[in-house]
JSON list of C-alpha atoms in Angstrom, two decimals:
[
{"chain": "W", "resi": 1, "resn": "UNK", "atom": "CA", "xyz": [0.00, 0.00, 0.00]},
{"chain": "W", "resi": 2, "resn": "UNK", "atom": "CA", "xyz": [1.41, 3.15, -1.04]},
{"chain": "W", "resi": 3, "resn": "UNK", "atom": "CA", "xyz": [0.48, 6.87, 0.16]},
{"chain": "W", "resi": 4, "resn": "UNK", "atom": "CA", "xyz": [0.85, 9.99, -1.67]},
{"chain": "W", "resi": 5, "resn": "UNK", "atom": "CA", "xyz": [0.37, 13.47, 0.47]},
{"chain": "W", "resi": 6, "resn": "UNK", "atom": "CA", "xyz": [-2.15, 15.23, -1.04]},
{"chain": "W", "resi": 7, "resn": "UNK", "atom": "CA", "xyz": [-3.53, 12.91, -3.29]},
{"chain": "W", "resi": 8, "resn": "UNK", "atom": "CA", "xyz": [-6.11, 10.37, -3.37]},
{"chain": "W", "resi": 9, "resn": "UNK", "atom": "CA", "xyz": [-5.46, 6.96, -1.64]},
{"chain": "W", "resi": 10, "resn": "UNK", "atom": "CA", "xyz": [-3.83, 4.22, -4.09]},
{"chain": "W", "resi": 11, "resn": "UNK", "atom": "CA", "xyz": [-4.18, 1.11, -3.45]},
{"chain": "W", "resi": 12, "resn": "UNK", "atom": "CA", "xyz": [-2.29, -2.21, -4.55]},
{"chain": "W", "resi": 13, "resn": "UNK", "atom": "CA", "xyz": [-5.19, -4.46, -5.61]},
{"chain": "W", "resi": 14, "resn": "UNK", "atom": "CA", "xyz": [-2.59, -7.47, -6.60]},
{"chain": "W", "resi": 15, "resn": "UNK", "atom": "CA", "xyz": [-0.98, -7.51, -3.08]},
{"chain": "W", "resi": 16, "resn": "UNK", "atom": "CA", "xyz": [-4.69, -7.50, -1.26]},
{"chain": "W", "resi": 17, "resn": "UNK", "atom": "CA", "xyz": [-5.55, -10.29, -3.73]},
{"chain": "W", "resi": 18, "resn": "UNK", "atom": "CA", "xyz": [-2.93, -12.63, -3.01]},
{"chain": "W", "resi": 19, "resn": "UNK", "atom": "CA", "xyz": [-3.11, -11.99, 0.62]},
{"chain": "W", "resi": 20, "resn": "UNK", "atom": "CA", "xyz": [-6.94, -11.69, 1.23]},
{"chain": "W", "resi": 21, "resn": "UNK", "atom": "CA", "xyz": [-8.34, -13.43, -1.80]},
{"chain": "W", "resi": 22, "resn": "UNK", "atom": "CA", "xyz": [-9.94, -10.95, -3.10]},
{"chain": "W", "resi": 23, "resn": "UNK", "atom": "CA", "xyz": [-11.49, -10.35, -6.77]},
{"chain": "W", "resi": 24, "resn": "UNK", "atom": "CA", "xyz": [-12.01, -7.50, -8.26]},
{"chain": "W", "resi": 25, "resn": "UNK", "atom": "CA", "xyz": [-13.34, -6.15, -11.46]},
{"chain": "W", "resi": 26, "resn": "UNK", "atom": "CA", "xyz": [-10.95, -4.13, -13.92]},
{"chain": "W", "resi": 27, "resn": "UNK", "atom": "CA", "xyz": [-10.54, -0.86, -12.90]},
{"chain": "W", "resi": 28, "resn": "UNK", "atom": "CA", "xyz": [-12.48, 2.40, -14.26]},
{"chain": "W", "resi": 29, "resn": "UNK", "atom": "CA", "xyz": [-10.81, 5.40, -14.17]},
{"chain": "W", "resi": 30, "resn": "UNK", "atom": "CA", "xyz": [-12.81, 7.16, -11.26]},
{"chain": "W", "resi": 31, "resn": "UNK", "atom": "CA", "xyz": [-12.75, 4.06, -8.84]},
{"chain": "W", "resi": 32, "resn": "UNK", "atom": "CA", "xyz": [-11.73, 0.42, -8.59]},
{"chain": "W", "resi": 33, "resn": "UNK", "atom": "CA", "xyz": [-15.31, -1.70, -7.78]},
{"chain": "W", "resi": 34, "resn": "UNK", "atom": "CA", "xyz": [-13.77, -4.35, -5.25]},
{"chain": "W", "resi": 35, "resn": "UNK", "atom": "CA", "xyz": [-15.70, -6.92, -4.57]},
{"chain": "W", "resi": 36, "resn": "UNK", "atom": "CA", "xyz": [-14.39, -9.55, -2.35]},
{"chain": "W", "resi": 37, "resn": "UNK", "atom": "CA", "xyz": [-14.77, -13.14, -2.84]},
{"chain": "W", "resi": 38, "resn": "UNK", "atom": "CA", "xyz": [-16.74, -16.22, -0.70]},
{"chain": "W", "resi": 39, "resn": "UNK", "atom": "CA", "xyz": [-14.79, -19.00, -0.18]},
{"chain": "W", "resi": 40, "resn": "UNK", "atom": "CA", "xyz": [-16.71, -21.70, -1.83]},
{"chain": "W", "resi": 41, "resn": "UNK", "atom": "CA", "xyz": [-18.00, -24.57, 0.79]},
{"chain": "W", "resi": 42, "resn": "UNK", "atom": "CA", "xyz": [-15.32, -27.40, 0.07]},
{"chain": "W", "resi": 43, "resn": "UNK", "atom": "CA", "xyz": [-16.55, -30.16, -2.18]},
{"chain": "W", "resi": 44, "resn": "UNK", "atom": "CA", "xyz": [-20.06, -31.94, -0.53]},
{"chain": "W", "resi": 45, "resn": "UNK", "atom": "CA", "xyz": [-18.85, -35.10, 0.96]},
{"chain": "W", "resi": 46, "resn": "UNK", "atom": "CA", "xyz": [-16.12, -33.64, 2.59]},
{"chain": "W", "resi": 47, "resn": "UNK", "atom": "CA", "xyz": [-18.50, -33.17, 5.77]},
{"chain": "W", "resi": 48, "resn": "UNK", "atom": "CA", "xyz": [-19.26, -36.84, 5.64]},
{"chain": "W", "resi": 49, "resn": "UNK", "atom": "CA", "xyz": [-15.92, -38.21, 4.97]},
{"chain": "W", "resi": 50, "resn": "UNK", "atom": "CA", "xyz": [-14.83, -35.66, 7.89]},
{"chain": "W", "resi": 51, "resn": "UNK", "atom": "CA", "xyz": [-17.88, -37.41, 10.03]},
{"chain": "W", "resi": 52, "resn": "UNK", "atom": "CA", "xyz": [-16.94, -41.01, 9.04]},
{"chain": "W", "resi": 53, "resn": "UNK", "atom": "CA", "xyz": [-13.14, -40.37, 9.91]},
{"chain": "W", "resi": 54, "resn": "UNK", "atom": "CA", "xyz": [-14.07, -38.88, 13.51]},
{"chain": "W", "resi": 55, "resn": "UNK", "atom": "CA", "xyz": [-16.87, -41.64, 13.80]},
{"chain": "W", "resi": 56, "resn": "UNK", "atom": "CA", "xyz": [-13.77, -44.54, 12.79]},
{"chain": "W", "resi": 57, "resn": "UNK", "atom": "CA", "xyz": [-11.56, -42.85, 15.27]},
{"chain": "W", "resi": 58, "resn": "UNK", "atom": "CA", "xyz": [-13.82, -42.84, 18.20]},
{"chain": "W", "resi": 59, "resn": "UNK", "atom": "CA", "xyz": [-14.05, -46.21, 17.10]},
{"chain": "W", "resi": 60, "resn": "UNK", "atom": "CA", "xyz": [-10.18, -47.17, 17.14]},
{"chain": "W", "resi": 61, "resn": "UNK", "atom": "CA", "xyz": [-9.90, -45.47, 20.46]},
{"chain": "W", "resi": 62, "resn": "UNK", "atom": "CA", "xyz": [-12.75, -47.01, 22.09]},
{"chain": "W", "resi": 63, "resn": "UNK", "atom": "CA", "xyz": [-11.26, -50.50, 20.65]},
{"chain": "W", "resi": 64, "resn": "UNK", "atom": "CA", "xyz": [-8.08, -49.80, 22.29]},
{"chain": "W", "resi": 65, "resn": "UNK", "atom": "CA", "xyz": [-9.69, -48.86, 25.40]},
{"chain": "W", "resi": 66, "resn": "UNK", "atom": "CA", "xyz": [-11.74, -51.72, 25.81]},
{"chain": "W", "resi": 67, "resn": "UNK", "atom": "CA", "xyz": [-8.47, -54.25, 25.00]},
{"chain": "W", "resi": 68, "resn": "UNK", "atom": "CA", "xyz": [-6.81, -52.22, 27.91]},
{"chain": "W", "resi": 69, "resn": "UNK", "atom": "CA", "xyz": [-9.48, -52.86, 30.89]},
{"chain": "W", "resi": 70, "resn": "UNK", "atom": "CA", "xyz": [-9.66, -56.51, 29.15]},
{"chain": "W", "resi": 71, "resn": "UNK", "atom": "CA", "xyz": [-6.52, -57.08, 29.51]},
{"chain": "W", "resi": 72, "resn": "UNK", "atom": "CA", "xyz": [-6.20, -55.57, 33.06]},
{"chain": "W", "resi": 73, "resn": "UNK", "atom": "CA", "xyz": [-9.05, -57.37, 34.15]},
{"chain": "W", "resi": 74, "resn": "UNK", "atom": "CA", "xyz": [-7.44, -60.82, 33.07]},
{"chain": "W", "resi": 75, "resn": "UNK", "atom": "CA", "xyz": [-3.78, -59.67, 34.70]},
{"chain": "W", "resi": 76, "resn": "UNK", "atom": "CA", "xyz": [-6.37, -58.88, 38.41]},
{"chain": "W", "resi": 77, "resn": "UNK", "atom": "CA", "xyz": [-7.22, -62.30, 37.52]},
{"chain": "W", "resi": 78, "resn": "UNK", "atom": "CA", "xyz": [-4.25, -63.89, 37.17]},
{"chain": "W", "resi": 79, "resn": "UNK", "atom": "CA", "xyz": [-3.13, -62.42, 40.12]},
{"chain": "W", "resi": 80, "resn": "UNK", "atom": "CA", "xyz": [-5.73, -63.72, 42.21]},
{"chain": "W", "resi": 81, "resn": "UNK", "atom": "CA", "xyz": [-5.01, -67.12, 40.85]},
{"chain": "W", "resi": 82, "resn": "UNK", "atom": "CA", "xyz": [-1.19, -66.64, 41.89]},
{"chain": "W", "resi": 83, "resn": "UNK", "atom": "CA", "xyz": [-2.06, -65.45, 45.56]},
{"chain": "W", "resi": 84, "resn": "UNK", "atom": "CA", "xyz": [-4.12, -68.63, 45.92]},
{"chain": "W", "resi": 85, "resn": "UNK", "atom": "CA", "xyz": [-2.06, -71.01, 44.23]},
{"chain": "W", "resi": 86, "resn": "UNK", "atom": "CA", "xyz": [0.65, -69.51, 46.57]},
{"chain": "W", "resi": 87, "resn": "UNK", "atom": "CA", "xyz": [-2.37, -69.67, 49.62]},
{"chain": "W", "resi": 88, "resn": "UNK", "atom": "CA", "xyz": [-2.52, -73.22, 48.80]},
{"chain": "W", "resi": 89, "resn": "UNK", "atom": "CA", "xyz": [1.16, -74.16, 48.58]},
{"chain": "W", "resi": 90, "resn": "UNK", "atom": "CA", "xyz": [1.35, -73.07, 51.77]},
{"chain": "W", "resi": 91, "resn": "UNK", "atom": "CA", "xyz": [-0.90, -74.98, 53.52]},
{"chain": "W", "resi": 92, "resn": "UNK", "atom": "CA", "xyz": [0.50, -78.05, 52.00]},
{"chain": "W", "resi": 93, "resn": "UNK", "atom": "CA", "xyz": [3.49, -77.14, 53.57]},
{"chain": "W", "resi": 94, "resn": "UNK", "atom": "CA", "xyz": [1.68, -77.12, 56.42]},
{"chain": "W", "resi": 95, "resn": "UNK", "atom": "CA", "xyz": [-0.07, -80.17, 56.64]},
{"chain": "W", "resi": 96, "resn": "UNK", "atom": "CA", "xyz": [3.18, -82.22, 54.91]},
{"chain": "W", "resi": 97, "resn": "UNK", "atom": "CA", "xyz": [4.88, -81.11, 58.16]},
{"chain": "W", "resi": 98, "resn": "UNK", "atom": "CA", "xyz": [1.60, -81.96, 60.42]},
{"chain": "W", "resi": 99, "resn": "UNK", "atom": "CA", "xyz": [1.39, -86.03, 58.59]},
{"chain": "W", "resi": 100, "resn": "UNK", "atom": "CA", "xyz": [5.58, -85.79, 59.61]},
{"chain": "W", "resi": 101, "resn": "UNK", "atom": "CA", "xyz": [5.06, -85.12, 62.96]},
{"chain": "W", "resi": 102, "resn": "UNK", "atom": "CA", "xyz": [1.72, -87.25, 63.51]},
{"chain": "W", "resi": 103, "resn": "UNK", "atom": "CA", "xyz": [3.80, -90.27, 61.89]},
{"chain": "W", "resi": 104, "resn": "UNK", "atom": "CA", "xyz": [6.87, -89.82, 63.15]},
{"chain": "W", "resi": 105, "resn": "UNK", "atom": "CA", "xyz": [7.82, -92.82, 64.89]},
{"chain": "W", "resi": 106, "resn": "UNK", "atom": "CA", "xyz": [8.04, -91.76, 68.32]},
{"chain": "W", "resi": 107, "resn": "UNK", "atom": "CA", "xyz": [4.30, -90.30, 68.19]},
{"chain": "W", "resi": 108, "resn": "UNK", "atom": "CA", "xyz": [3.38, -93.75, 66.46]},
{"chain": "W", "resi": 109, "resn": "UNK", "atom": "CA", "xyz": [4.69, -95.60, 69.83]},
{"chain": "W", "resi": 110, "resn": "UNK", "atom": "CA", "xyz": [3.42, -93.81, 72.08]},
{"chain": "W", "resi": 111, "resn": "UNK", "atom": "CA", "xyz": [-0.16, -93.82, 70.58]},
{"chain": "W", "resi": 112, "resn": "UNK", "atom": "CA", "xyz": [0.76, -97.58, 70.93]},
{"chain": "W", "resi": 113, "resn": "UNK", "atom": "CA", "xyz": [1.13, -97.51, 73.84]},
{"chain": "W", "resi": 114, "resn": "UNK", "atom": "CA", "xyz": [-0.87, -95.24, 75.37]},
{"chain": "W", "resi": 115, "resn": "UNK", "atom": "CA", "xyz": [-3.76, -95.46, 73.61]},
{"chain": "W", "resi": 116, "resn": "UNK", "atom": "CA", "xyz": [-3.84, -99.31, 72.33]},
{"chain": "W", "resi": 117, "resn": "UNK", "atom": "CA", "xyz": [-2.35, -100.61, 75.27]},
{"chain": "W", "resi": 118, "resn": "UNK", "atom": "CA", "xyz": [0.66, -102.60, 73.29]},
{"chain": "W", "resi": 119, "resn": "UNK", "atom": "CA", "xyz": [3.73, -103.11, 74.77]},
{"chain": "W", "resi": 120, "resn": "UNK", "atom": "CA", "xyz": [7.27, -103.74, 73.69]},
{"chain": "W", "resi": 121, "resn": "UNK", "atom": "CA", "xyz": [8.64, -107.13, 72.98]},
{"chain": "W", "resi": 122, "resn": "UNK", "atom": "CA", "xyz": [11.08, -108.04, 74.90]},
{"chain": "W", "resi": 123, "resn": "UNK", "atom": "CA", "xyz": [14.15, -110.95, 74.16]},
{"chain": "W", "resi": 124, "resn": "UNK", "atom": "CA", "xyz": [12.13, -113.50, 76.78]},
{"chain": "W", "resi": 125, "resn": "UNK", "atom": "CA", "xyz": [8.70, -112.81, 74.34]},
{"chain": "W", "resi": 126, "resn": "UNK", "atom": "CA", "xyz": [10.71, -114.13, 71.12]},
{"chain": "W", "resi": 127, "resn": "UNK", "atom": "CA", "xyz": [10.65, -118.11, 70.19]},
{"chain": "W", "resi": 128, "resn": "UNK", "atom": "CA", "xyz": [13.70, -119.27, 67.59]},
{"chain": "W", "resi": 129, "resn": "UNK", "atom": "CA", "xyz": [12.41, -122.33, 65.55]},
{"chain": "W", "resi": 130, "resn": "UNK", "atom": "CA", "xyz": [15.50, -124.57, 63.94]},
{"chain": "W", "resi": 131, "resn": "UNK", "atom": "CA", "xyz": [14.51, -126.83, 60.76]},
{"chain": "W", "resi": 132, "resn": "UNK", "atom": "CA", "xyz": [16.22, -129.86, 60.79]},
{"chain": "W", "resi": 133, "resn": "UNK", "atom": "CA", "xyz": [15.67, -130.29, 56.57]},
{"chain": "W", "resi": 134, "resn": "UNK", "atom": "CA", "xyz": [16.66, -126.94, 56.12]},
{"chain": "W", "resi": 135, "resn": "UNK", "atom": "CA", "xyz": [14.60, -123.79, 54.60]},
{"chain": "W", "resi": 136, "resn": "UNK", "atom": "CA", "xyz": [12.03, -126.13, 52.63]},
{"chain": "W", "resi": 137, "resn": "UNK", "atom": "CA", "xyz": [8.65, -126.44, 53.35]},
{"chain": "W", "resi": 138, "resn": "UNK", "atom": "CA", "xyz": [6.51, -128.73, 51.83]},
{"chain": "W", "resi": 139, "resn": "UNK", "atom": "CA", "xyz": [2.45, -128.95, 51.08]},
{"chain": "W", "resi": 140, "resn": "UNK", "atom": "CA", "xyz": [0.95, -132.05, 50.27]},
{"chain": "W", "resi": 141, "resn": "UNK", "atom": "CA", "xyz": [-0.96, -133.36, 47.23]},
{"chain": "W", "resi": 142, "resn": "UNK", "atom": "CA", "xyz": [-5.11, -132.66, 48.31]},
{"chain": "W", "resi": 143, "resn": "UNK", "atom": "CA", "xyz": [-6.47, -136.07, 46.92]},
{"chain": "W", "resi": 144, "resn": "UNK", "atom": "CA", "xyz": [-9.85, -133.95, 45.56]},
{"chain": "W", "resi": 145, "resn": "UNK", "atom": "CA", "xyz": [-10.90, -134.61, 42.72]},
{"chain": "W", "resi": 146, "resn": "UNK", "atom": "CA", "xyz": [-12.27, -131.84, 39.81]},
{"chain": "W", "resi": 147, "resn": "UNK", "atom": "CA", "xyz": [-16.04, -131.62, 41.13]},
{"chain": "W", "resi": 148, "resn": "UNK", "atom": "CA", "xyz": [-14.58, -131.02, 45.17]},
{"chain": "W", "resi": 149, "resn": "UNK", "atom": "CA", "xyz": [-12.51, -128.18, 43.79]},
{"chain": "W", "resi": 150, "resn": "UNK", "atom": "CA", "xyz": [-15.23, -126.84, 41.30]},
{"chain": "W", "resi": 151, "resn": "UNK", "atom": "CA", "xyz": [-17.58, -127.00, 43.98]},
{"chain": "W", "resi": 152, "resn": "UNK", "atom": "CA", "xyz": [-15.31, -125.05, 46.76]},
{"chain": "W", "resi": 153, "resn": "UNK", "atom": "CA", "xyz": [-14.22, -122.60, 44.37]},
{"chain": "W", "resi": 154, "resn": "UNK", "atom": "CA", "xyz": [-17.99, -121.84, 43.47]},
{"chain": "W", "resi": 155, "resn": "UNK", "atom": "CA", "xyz": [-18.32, -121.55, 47.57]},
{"chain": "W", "resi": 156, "resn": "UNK", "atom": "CA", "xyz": [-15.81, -119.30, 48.08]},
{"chain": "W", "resi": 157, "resn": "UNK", "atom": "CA", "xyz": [-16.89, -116.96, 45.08]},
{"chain": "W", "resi": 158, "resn": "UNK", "atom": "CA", "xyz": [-20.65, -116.69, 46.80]},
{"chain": "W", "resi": 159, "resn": "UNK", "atom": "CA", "xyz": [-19.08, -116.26, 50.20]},
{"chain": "W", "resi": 160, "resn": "UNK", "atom": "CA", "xyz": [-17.28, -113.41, 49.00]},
{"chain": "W", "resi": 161, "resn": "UNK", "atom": "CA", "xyz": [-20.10, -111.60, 47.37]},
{"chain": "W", "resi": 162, "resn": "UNK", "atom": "CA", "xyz": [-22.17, -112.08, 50.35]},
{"chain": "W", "resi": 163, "resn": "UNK", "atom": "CA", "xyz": [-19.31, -110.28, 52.50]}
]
């Protein structure tokens, strides 16, 4: 923009095109007719594609969100699992040392003898057998013949599903 003293003001329609986007007719002589110019609305499914990308995003970050508290929720899970696996482990501990101590073998004699009444044996108690034929024993033949043993065995099977 340029100023002259005295004179009318001048102005440099070129630069306040390129910088404000304006149009303007040509010239007359008497006055430039300026007329500046509407932006046109940008092409008309750029509102929807703007819509549909916000509307996918939201989308995305509702995705990730919900793959977060999923996956935190399974880690609270897990942990809960570990503090009772480790609750349990424990108290296996605990009772492996409580079946040590109830059969250990001094708590197994005296329950013996305090509580059963047994005693122990003492070297006058124990009998020594000698063999004079040596470490053989024998069972004789049973003279029964196959209908004795048929019927016994058929006995005992009855006996034992009677009890």
């Amino acid at each position: 923009m340029s100023r002259k003293r005295g004179a009318a003001h001048v102005y440099d329609i070129p630069a306040y095109n390129e910088r404000d986007n304006i149009k303007y007719s040509e010239p007359s002589h008497s006055s430039a007719n300026i007329v500046k110019s509407q932006k046109k609305d940008e092409a008309p499914g750029t509102y929807t594609k703007l819509i549909i990308t916000f509307l996918l995003a939201g989308l995305v970050f509702s995705a990730v969100i919900s793959a977060k508290v999923e996956a935190t929720a399974i880690r609270n899970s897990i942990n809960e699992a570990q503090k009772e696996v480790d609750m349990l482990r424990s108290e296996n501990t605990r009772m492996q040392a409580e079946i040590e101590t109830k059969t250990s073998r001094k708590t197994v004699e005296n329950y013996a003898e305090n509580i059963l009444g047994m005693q122990k044996l003492d070297k006058s108690q124990c009998e020594y057998i000698s063999l004079e034929s040596g470490n053989v024993i024998e069972i004789p033949d049973d003279d029964e013949n196959i209908f004795v043993k048929l019927y016994n065995e058929v006995s005992d099977f009855f006996e034992y599903l009677r009890g």
